[in-house]
PDB file of C-alpha atoms in Angstrom:
ATOM      1  CA  UNK A   1     353.536 195.413 272.371  1.00 90.00           C
ATOM      2  CA  UNK A   2     350.232 196.504 273.923  1.00 95.00           C
ATOM      3  CA  UNK A   3     347.716 193.925 275.017  1.00 97.00           C
ATOM      4  CA  UNK A   4     344.428 193.812 276.863  1.00 97.00           C
ATOM      5  CA  UNK A   5     342.993 190.929 278.848  1.00 98.00           C
ATOM      6  CA  UNK A   6     340.422 189.075 276.776  1.00 98.00           C
ATOM      7  CA  UNK A   7     339.525 186.126 278.990  1.00 98.00           C
ATOM      8  CA  UNK A   8     340.610 183.392 281.308  1.00 98.00           C
ATOM      9  CA  UNK A   9     340.020 180.027 279.666  1.00 98.00           C
ATOM     10  CA  UNK A  10     339.943 176.897 281.788  1.00 98.00           C
ATOM     11  CA  UNK A  11     339.778 173.598 279.946  1.00 97.00           C
ATOM     12  CA  UNK A  12     339.309 170.104 281.317  1.00 96.00           C
ATOM     13  CA  UNK A  13     341.378 167.442 279.641  1.00 94.00           C
ATOM     14  CA  UNK A  14     339.903 163.976 279.114  1.00 92.00           C
ATOM     15  CA  UNK A  15     341.786 160.743 278.556  1.00 92.00           C
ATOM     16  CA  UNK A  16     344.798 161.438 276.311  1.00 92.00           C
ATOM     17  CA  UNK A  17     345.279 159.398 273.173  1.00 95.00           C
ATOM     18  CA  UNK A  18     348.956 158.486 272.928  1.00 96.00           C
ATOM     19  CA  UNK A  19     349.719 157.929 269.266  1.00 95.00           C
ATOM     20  CA  UNK A  20     353.418 157.464 269.891  1.00 96.00           C
ATOM     21  CA  UNK A  21     356.418 158.060 267.647  1.00 96.00           C
ATOM     22  CA  UNK A  22     355.346 159.666 264.374  1.00 95.00           C
ATOM     23  CA  UNK A  23     357.762 161.227 261.877  1.00 93.00           C
ATOM     24  CA  UNK A  24     357.472 164.668 263.526  1.00 92.00           C
ATOM     25  CA  UNK A  25     357.969 163.483 267.098  1.00 96.00           C
ATOM     26  CA  UNK A  26     355.821 161.906 269.789  1.00 97.00           C
ATOM     27  CA  UNK A  27     352.192 162.623 269.087  1.00 98.00           C
ATOM     28  CA  UNK A  28     349.453 162.808 271.696  1.00 96.00           C
ATOM     29  CA  UNK A  29     345.900 164.059 271.327  1.00 96.00           C
ATOM     30  CA  UNK A  30     344.174 165.385 274.406  1.00 94.00           C
ATOM     31  CA  UNK A  31     340.389 165.637 273.949  1.00 95.00           C
ATOM     32  CA  UNK A  32     338.714 168.293 276.057  1.00 96.00           C
ATOM     33  CA  UNK A  33     335.824 167.189 278.229  1.00 94.00           C
ATOM     34  CA  UNK A  34     334.645 170.717 279.034  1.00 95.00           C
ATOM     35  CA  UNK A  35     335.675 173.989 280.550  1.00 97.00           C
ATOM     36  CA  UNK A  36     334.722 177.628 280.845  1.00 98.00           C
ATOM     37  CA  UNK A  37     335.886 181.093 279.870  1.00 98.00           C
ATOM     38  CA  UNK A  38     335.326 184.448 281.443  1.00 98.00           C
ATOM     39  CA  UNK A  39     336.230 187.983 280.446  1.00 98.00           C
ATOM     40  CA  UNK A  40     334.747 191.477 280.428  1.00 97.00           C
ATOM     41  CA  UNK A  41     333.454 191.026 276.872  1.00 97.00           C
ATOM     42  CA  UNK A  42     332.622 187.320 276.678  1.00 98.00           C
ATOM     43  CA  UNK A  43     331.964 184.380 278.920  1.00 98.00           C
ATOM     44  CA  UNK A  44     330.603 180.878 278.559  1.00 98.00           C
ATOM     45  CA  UNK A  45     331.541 177.230 278.333  1.00 98.00           C
ATOM     46  CA  UNK A  46     333.744 174.941 276.269  1.00 97.00           C
ATOM     47  CA  UNK A  47     331.848 172.591 273.953  1.00 95.00           C
ATOM     48  CA  UNK A  48     333.353 169.161 274.464  1.00 92.00           C
ATOM     49  CA  UNK A  49     332.680 167.565 271.070  1.00 85.00           C
ATOM     50  CA  UNK A  50     335.213 169.017 268.657  1.00 85.00           C
ATOM     51  CA  UNK A  51     337.636 170.442 271.151  1.00 94.00           C
ATOM     52  CA  UNK A  52     341.057 168.926 271.682  1.00 96.00           C
ATOM     53  CA  UNK A  53     344.735 169.709 271.874  1.00 96.00           C
ATOM     54  CA  UNK A  54     346.848 167.996 269.214  1.00 97.00           C
ATOM     55  CA  UNK A  55     350.358 167.803 270.622  1.00 97.00           C
ATOM     56  CA  UNK A  56     353.753 166.797 269.264  1.00 98.00           C
ATOM     57  CA  UNK A  57     356.781 166.432 271.497  1.00 97.00           C
ATOM     58  CA  UNK A  58     359.682 167.440 269.253  1.00 97.00           C
ATOM     59  CA  UNK A  59     363.179 165.994 269.249  1.00 95.00           C
ATOM     60  CA  UNK A  60     364.472 169.185 270.910  1.00 96.00           C
ATOM     61  CA  UNK A  61     362.188 168.659 273.894  1.00 95.00           C
ATOM     62  CA  UNK A  62     359.703 171.357 272.959  1.00 97.00           C
ATOM     63  CA  UNK A  63     356.023 170.435 273.058  1.00 97.00           C
ATOM     64  CA  UNK A  64     354.085 171.875 270.119  1.00 98.00           C
ATOM     65  CA  UNK A  65     350.402 172.304 270.743  1.00 97.00           C
ATOM     66  CA  UNK A  66     347.584 172.797 268.281  1.00 97.00           C
ATOM     67  CA  UNK A  67     344.547 173.559 270.414  1.00 97.00           C
ATOM     68  CA  UNK A  68     341.146 173.781 268.767  1.00 97.00           C
ATOM     69  CA  UNK A  69     338.245 174.717 270.973  1.00 97.00           C
ATOM     70  CA  UNK A  70     334.602 175.514 270.340  1.00 97.00           C
ATOM     71  CA  UNK A  71     333.429 178.166 272.782  1.00 97.00           C
ATOM     72  CA  UNK A  72     329.751 178.762 273.493  1.00 97.00           C
ATOM     73  CA  UNK A  73     328.944 182.137 275.007  1.00 98.00           C
ATOM     74  CA  UNK A  74     326.300 182.617 277.677  1.00 98.00           C
ATOM     75  CA  UNK A  75     324.074 184.218 275.020  1.00 97.00           C
ATOM     76  CA  UNK A  76     324.376 181.280 272.641  1.00 96.00           C
ATOM     77  CA  UNK A  77     327.060 182.283 270.126  1.00 97.00           C
ATOM     78  CA  UNK A  78     329.545 179.691 268.921  1.00 97.00           C
ATOM     79  CA  UNK A  79     333.161 180.769 268.560  1.00 98.00           C
ATOM     80  CA  UNK A  80     335.869 178.591 267.059  1.00 97.00           C
ATOM     81  CA  UNK A  81     339.291 179.169 268.575  1.00 98.00           C
ATOM     82  CA  UNK A  82     342.542 177.760 267.189  1.00 97.00           C
ATOM     83  CA  UNK A  83     345.731 178.260 269.026  1.00 97.00           C
ATOM     84  CA  UNK A  84     349.262 177.175 268.246  1.00 98.00           C
ATOM     85  CA  UNK A  85     351.497 176.963 271.284  1.00 98.00           C
ATOM     86  CA  UNK A  86     354.857 175.945 272.673  1.00 98.00           C
ATOM     87  CA  UNK A  87     355.717 174.485 276.055  1.00 97.00           C
ATOM     88  CA  UNK A  88     359.195 173.771 277.375  1.00 98.00           C
ATOM     89  CA  UNK A  89     361.245 174.133 280.494  1.00 97.00           C
ATOM     90  CA  UNK A  90     363.804 172.514 282.774  1.00 96.00           C
ATOM     91  CA  UNK A  91     363.513 168.697 282.683  1.00 95.00           C
ATOM     92  CA  UNK A  92     362.589 168.445 286.375  1.00 96.00           C
ATOM     93  CA  UNK A  93     359.766 170.963 285.914  1.00 96.00           C
ATOM     94  CA  UNK A  94     358.395 169.194 282.848  1.00 95.00           C
ATOM     95  CA  UNK A  95     358.645 165.870 284.718  1.00 95.00           C
ATOM     96  CA  UNK A  96     356.661 167.315 287.642  1.00 95.00           C
ATOM     97  CA  UNK A  97     353.934 168.461 285.231  1.00 92.00           C
ATOM     98  CA  UNK A  98     353.942 164.964 283.742  1.00 89.00           C
ATOM     99  CA  UNK A  99     353.358 163.498 287.210  1.00 92.00           C
ATOM    100  CA  UNK A 100     350.292 165.714 287.575  1.00 88.00           C
ATOM    101  CA  UNK A 101     351.799 168.074 290.120  1.00 91.00           C
ATOM    102  CA  UNK A 102     350.989 171.765 290.332  1.00 89.00           C
ATOM    103  CA  UNK A 103     353.978 173.805 289.174  1.00 94.00           C
ATOM    104  CA  UNK A 104     354.628 177.545 289.278  1.00 95.00           C
ATOM    105  CA  UNK A 105     353.846 178.655 285.703  1.00 95.00           C
ATOM    106  CA  UNK A 106     356.799 181.051 285.831  1.00 96.00           C
ATOM    107  CA  UNK A 107     359.100 177.996 285.983  1.00 97.00           C
ATOM    108  CA  UNK A 108     358.507 177.068 282.341  1.00 97.00           C
ATOM    109  CA  UNK A 109     357.529 178.581 278.981  1.00 98.00           C
ATOM    110  CA  UNK A 110     353.939 177.914 278.000  1.00 98.00           C
ATOM    111  CA  UNK A 111     352.648 180.399 275.445  1.00 98.00           C
ATOM    112  CA  UNK A 112     350.023 180.162 272.751  1.00 98.00           C
ATOM    113  CA  UNK A 113     348.703 182.366 269.941  1.00 98.00           C
ATOM    114  CA  UNK A 114     344.910 182.138 269.655  1.00 98.00           C
ATOM    115  CA  UNK A 115     342.848 183.199 266.655  1.00 98.00           C
ATOM    116  CA  UNK A 116     339.089 183.186 266.535  1.00 98.00           C
ATOM    117  CA  UNK A 117     336.279 182.897 264.020  1.00 97.00           C
ATOM    118  CA  UNK A 118     332.612 183.443 264.646  1.00 97.00           C
ATOM    119  CA  UNK A 119     329.516 184.248 262.596  1.00 97.00           C
ATOM    120  CA  UNK A 120     327.830 186.006 265.505  1.00 97.00           C
ATOM    121  CA  UNK A 121     327.702 189.813 265.042  1.00 96.00           C
ATOM    122  CA  UNK A 122     328.122 190.528 268.769  1.00 97.00           C
ATOM    123  CA  UNK A 123     331.501 188.799 268.735  1.00 98.00           C
ATOM    124  CA  UNK A 124     332.664 189.732 265.222  1.00 96.00           C
ATOM    125  CA  UNK A 125     335.497 191.751 266.774  1.00 97.00           C
ATOM    126  CA  UNK A 126     337.168 188.409 267.473  1.00 98.00           C
ATOM    127  CA  UNK A 127     337.515 187.776 263.722  1.00 97.00           C
ATOM    128  CA  UNK A 128     339.671 190.896 263.481  1.00 97.00           C
ATOM    129  CA  UNK A 129     342.314 190.322 266.156  1.00 97.00           C
ATOM    130  CA  UNK A 130     345.190 188.081 267.053  1.00 98.00           C
ATOM    131  CA  UNK A 131     345.801 187.068 270.651  1.00 98.00           C
ATOM    132  CA  UNK A 132     348.556 185.716 272.849  1.00 98.00           C
ATOM    133  CA  UNK A 133     348.120 183.575 275.928  1.00 98.00           C
ATOM    134  CA  UNK A 134     350.121 182.372 278.877  1.00 98.00           C
ATOM    135  CA  UNK A 135     349.384 178.847 280.012  1.00 97.00           C
ATOM    136  CA  UNK A 136     349.360 177.294 283.456  1.00 96.00           C
ATOM    137  CA  UNK A 137     349.232 173.489 283.352  1.00 93.00           C
ATOM    138  CA  UNK A 138     347.155 172.322 286.285  1.00 90.00           C
ATOM    139  CA  UNK A 139     346.486 168.661 287.074  1.00 86.00           C
ATOM    140  CA  UNK A 140     342.859 168.916 285.841  1.00 86.00           C
ATOM    141  CA  UNK A 141     343.804 170.846 282.701  1.00 90.00           C
ATOM    142  CA  UNK A 142     345.426 174.084 281.572  1.00 95.00           C
ATOM    143  CA  UNK A 143     344.346 177.593 282.418  1.00 97.00           C
ATOM    144  CA  UNK A 144     345.024 180.114 279.661  1.00 98.00           C
ATOM    145  CA  UNK A 145     345.185 183.833 280.291  1.00 98.00           C
ATOM    146  CA  UNK A 146     344.300 185.178 276.850  1.00 98.00           C
ATOM    147  CA  UNK A 147     345.264 188.704 275.852  1.00 98.00           C
ATOM    148  CA  UNK A 148     344.095 190.582 272.788  1.00 98.00           C
ATOM    149  CA  UNK A 149     347.023 192.074 270.878  1.00 98.00           C
ATOM    150  CA  UNK A 150     346.128 195.741 270.481  1.00 97.00           C
TER     151      UNK A 150
ATOM    152  CA  UNK B   1     352.032 190.444 278.461  1.00 88.00           C
ATOM    153  CA  UNK B   2     355.768 190.803 278.530  1.00 94.00           C
ATOM    154  CA  UNK B   3     357.597 190.981 275.238  1.00 97.00           C
ATOM    155  CA  UNK B   4     361.016 191.884 273.933  1.00 97.00           C
ATOM    156  CA  UNK B   5     362.063 193.238 270.556  1.00 98.00           C
ATOM    157  CA  UNK B   6     363.338 190.515 268.264  1.00 98.00           C
ATOM    158  CA  UNK B   7     363.774 192.203 264.904  1.00 98.00           C
ATOM    159  CA  UNK B   8     362.510 194.721 262.424  1.00 98.00           C
ATOM    160  CA  UNK B   9     361.774 192.930 259.163  1.00 98.00           C
ATOM    161  CA  UNK B  10     361.608 194.761 255.849  1.00 97.00           C
ATOM    162  CA  UNK B  11     360.285 192.938 252.800  1.00 96.00           C
ATOM    163  CA  UNK B  12     360.582 193.753 249.120  1.00 94.00           C
ATOM    164  CA  UNK B  13     357.937 192.234 246.916  1.00 92.00           C
ATOM    165  CA  UNK B  14     357.495 192.147 243.179  1.00 91.00           C
ATOM    166  CA  UNK B  15     354.458 192.250 240.883  1.00 88.00           C
ATOM    167  CA  UNK B  16     351.393 190.815 242.556  1.00 91.00           C
ATOM    168  CA  UNK B  17     349.947 187.602 241.222  1.00 95.00           C
ATOM    169  CA  UNK B  18     346.183 188.099 241.353  1.00 95.00           C
ATOM    170  CA  UNK B  19     344.556 184.706 241.647  1.00 95.00           C
ATOM    171  CA  UNK B  20     341.167 186.364 242.036  1.00 95.00           C
ATOM    172  CA  UNK B  21     337.928 185.431 243.752  1.00 94.00           C
ATOM    173  CA  UNK B  22     338.252 181.967 245.248  1.00 93.00           C
ATOM    174  CA  UNK B  23     335.745 180.279 247.556  1.00 91.00           C
ATOM    175  CA  UNK B  24     337.687 181.745 250.506  1.00 91.00           C
ATOM    176  CA  UNK B  25     338.000 185.308 249.265  1.00 95.00           C
ATOM    177  CA  UNK B  26     340.060 187.310 246.816  1.00 96.00           C
ATOM    178  CA  UNK B  27     343.530 185.790 246.792  1.00 97.00           C
ATOM    179  CA  UNK B  28     346.631 187.759 245.832  1.00 96.00           C
ATOM    180  CA  UNK B  29     350.196 186.472 246.062  1.00 96.00           C
ATOM    181  CA  UNK B  30     353.024 188.871 246.821  1.00 95.00           C
ATOM    182  CA  UNK B  31     356.311 187.192 245.794  1.00 95.00           C
ATOM    183  CA  UNK B  32     359.224 188.201 248.012  1.00 95.00           C
ATOM    184  CA  UNK B  33     362.354 189.226 246.149  1.00 95.00           C
ATOM    185  CA  UNK B  34     364.431 190.421 249.070  1.00 96.00           C
ATOM    186  CA  UNK B  35     364.579 192.471 252.201  1.00 97.00           C
ATOM    187  CA  UNK B  36     366.427 192.719 255.463  1.00 98.00           C
ATOM    188  CA  UNK B  37     366.013 192.085 259.167  1.00 98.00           C
ATOM    189  CA  UNK B  38     367.774 193.661 262.064  1.00 98.00           C
ATOM    190  CA  UNK B  39     367.719 193.062 265.805  1.00 98.00           C
ATOM    191  CA  UNK B  40     370.076 192.859 268.752  1.00 97.00           C
ATOM    192  CA  UNK B  41     370.407 189.104 268.470  1.00 97.00           C
ATOM    193  CA  UNK B  42     370.199 188.550 264.729  1.00 98.00           C
ATOM    194  CA  UNK B  43     370.427 190.435 261.489  1.00 98.00           C
ATOM    195  CA  UNK B  44     370.776 189.675 257.815  1.00 98.00           C
ATOM    196  CA  UNK B  45     368.860 189.566 254.586  1.00 98.00           C
ATOM    197  CA  UNK B  46     365.703 188.037 253.238  1.00 97.00           C
ATOM    198  CA  UNK B  47     366.295 185.625 250.377  1.00 97.00           C
ATOM    199  CA  UNK B  48     364.243 185.793 247.220  1.00 95.00           C
ATOM    200  CA  UNK B  49     361.699 183.033 246.809  1.00 93.00           C
ATOM    201  CA  UNK B  50     359.163 183.387 249.585  1.00 93.00           C
ATOM    202  CA  UNK B  51     355.829 185.064 249.405  1.00 96.00           C
ATOM    203  CA  UNK B  52     352.776 186.302 251.176  1.00 95.00           C
ATOM    204  CA  UNK B  53     349.471 184.661 250.293  1.00 97.00           C
ATOM    205  CA  UNK B  54     346.951 187.382 251.003  1.00 96.00           C
ATOM    206  CA  UNK B  55     343.209 186.756 251.076  1.00 97.00           C
ATOM    207  CA  UNK B  56     340.685 189.585 251.207  1.00 97.00           C
ATOM    208  CA  UNK B  57     337.841 188.304 253.340  1.00 95.00           C
ATOM    209  CA  UNK B  58     334.126 189.100 253.065  1.00 93.00           C
ATOM    210  CA  UNK B  59     334.216 191.201 256.251  1.00 94.00           C
ATOM    211  CA  UNK B  60     336.825 193.573 254.850  1.00 95.00           C
ATOM    212  CA  UNK B  61     339.766 192.093 256.720  1.00 97.00           C
ATOM    213  CA  UNK B  62     342.817 190.702 254.971  1.00 97.00           C
ATOM    214  CA  UNK B  63     344.268 187.366 256.004  1.00 97.00           C
ATOM    215  CA  UNK B  64     348.022 186.914 255.588  1.00 97.00           C
ATOM    216  CA  UNK B  65     349.981 183.693 255.131  1.00 97.00           C
ATOM    217  CA  UNK B  66     353.678 184.357 254.655  1.00 97.00           C
ATOM    218  CA  UNK B  67     356.704 182.159 254.125  1.00 97.00           C
ATOM    219  CA  UNK B  68     360.220 183.470 253.780  1.00 97.00           C
ATOM    220  CA  UNK B  69     363.814 182.391 254.243  1.00 97.00           C
ATOM    221  CA  UNK B  70     366.094 184.613 256.290  1.00 98.00           C
ATOM    222  CA  UNK B  71     369.872 184.447 256.009  1.00 98.00           C
ATOM    223  CA  UNK B  72     371.811 185.848 258.939  1.00 98.00           C
ATOM    224  CA  UNK B  73     374.993 187.861 258.457  1.00 98.00           C
ATOM    225  CA  UNK B  74     376.942 184.814 259.676  1.00 98.00           C
ATOM    226  CA  UNK B  75     375.349 182.448 257.176  1.00 97.00           C
ATOM    227  CA  UNK B  76     372.551 180.672 259.085  1.00 98.00           C
ATOM    228  CA  UNK B  77     369.257 180.012 257.317  1.00 98.00           C
ATOM    229  CA  UNK B  78     366.003 180.585 259.171  1.00 98.00           C
ATOM    230  CA  UNK B  79     362.576 179.514 257.954  1.00 98.00           C
ATOM    231  CA  UNK B  80     359.976 182.143 258.837  1.00 98.00           C
ATOM    232  CA  UNK B  81     356.245 181.716 258.547  1.00 98.00           C
ATOM    233  CA  UNK B  82     353.425 183.830 259.807  1.00 97.00           C
ATOM    234  CA  UNK B  83     349.714 184.198 259.625  1.00 97.00           C
ATOM    235  CA  UNK B  84     348.093 187.450 260.513  1.00 97.00           C
ATOM    236  CA  UNK B  85     345.285 189.866 260.011  1.00 98.00           C
ATOM    237  CA  UNK B  86     345.172 193.289 258.440  1.00 97.00           C
ATOM    238  CA  UNK B  87     342.117 195.402 259.169  1.00 97.00           C
ATOM    239  CA  UNK B  88     342.617 198.762 257.530  1.00 94.00           C
ATOM    240  CA  UNK B  89     339.283 200.077 258.884  1.00 94.00           C
ATOM    241  CA  UNK B  90     340.737 199.817 262.379  1.00 95.00           C
ATOM    242  CA  UNK B  91     344.362 200.479 261.480  1.00 95.00           C
ATOM    243  CA  UNK B  92     345.220 196.993 262.723  1.00 97.00           C
ATOM    244  CA  UNK B  93     347.979 194.861 261.182  1.00 98.00           C
ATOM    245  CA  UNK B  94     349.259 192.095 263.431  1.00 98.00           C
ATOM    246  CA  UNK B  95     350.980 188.804 262.715  1.00 98.00           C
ATOM    247  CA  UNK B  96     352.058 185.668 264.607  1.00 98.00           C
ATOM    248  CA  UNK B  97     355.542 184.724 263.364  1.00 98.00           C
ATOM    249  CA  UNK B  98     357.166 181.331 263.888  1.00 98.00           C
ATOM    250  CA  UNK B  99     360.737 180.357 263.191  1.00 98.00           C
ATOM    251  CA  UNK B 100     362.614 177.167 262.366  1.00 98.00           C
ATOM    252  CA  UNK B 101     366.353 176.802 262.129  1.00 98.00           C
ATOM    253  CA  UNK B 102     368.974 174.097 262.354  1.00 97.00           C
ATOM    254  CA  UNK B 103     371.642 176.539 263.520  1.00 98.00           C
ATOM    255  CA  UNK B 104     372.577 175.969 267.175  1.00 97.00           C
ATOM    256  CA  UNK B 105     373.337 179.662 267.589  1.00 98.00           C
ATOM    257  CA  UNK B 106     369.811 180.633 266.612  1.00 98.00           C
ATOM    258  CA  UNK B 107     368.035 177.602 268.105  1.00 97.00           C
ATOM    259  CA  UNK B 108     366.360 179.918 270.619  1.00 97.00           C
ATOM    260  CA  UNK B 109     364.086 180.920 267.735  1.00 98.00           C
ATOM    261  CA  UNK B 110     362.666 177.383 267.639  1.00 98.00           C
ATOM    262  CA  UNK B 111     361.480 177.815 271.221  1.00 98.00           C
ATOM    263  CA  UNK B 112     359.654 181.122 271.135  1.00 98.00           C
ATOM    264  CA  UNK B 113     356.404 182.602 269.935  1.00 98.00           C
ATOM    265  CA  UNK B 114     356.219 186.119 268.598  1.00 98.00           C
ATOM    266  CA  UNK B 115     353.915 188.917 267.553  1.00 98.00           C
ATOM    267  CA  UNK B 116     354.521 191.247 264.625  1.00 98.00           C
ATOM    268  CA  UNK B 117     353.241 194.781 264.277  1.00 98.00           C
ATOM    269  CA  UNK B 118     352.964 195.540 260.601  1.00 97.00           C
ATOM    270  CA  UNK B 119     353.024 198.745 258.695  1.00 95.00           C
ATOM    271  CA  UNK B 120     352.700 199.410 254.964  1.00 91.00           C
ATOM    272  CA  UNK B 121     355.362 201.815 253.719  1.00 89.00           C
ATOM    273  CA  UNK B 122     355.770 203.105 250.162  1.00 85.00           C
ATOM    274  CA  UNK B 123     358.776 200.806 249.660  1.00 80.00           C
ATOM    275  CA  UNK B 124     357.079 197.734 251.148  1.00 84.00           C
ATOM    276  CA  UNK B 125     355.840 196.315 254.421  1.00 92.00           C
ATOM    277  CA  UNK B 126     357.743 196.575 257.691  1.00 96.00           C
ATOM    278  CA  UNK B 127     357.128 194.221 260.599  1.00 98.00           C
ATOM    279  CA  UNK B 128     358.315 194.988 264.128  1.00 98.00           C
ATOM    280  CA  UNK B 129     358.546 191.508 265.608  1.00 98.00           C
ATOM    281  CA  UNK B 130     358.553 190.976 269.361  1.00 98.00           C
ATOM    282  CA  UNK B 131     359.311 187.790 271.237  1.00 98.00           C
ATOM    283  CA  UNK B 132     356.589 186.805 273.706  1.00 98.00           C
ATOM    284  CA  UNK B 133     358.344 186.343 277.038  1.00 97.00           C
TER     285      UNK B 133
END
């Protein structure tokens, strides 16, 4: 599989909403309070309003993530990104992340699959690709290294 | 990105059901009647009954939404779904498969994300699916 770096996306997580035990697992919604992204072809900021990560901790210990982010480029385009992801790892590593500690991202699996839609012609190439990302859960919020699948 | 080959998936489809121009685009359904998959860690056949819901978008791209049931050669059932994009103008056909199974032997599939590289052959589509490491 050939990929090319698309951007680094840093998001800031606000106060999580712990919905608790739902039929699928333990549901938590993490609204985003901001963030930024930077790559050779696009850069800008995360729009806080409609951006959040809808998470379900499954019975097998895997965290499913449904991240929806509105990106605003430095030249004013709005890009909607949706990204399904999985996070899991050794219990002690996941516990350390839960305590807000910085953990080596190689110690656990945190991968997502972003797709994009935009109406802006300069970024229309994003409508035509799929992407994969590696995540690094930092205390202030995750950093995603997003790669275009070529 | 690091990846590792998971399987090559071959699908057989039957007569297309043309739903036509919907508010989202031109929708066609490709019912799956069979197929096979083969990889180092799993192999078997595709059961009849799934399908690919294919929408031709206004920008010329084709959006895929597939569901299929895989049966391994040792009897496990695996639920496969993917979305993806086909952009013939740029020779681009990529998918994002996900798997669900209750089989302990294949439970690793529940914990991975994958990328598929698609190709249209005369006898049906082929997807080379790689696990994202």
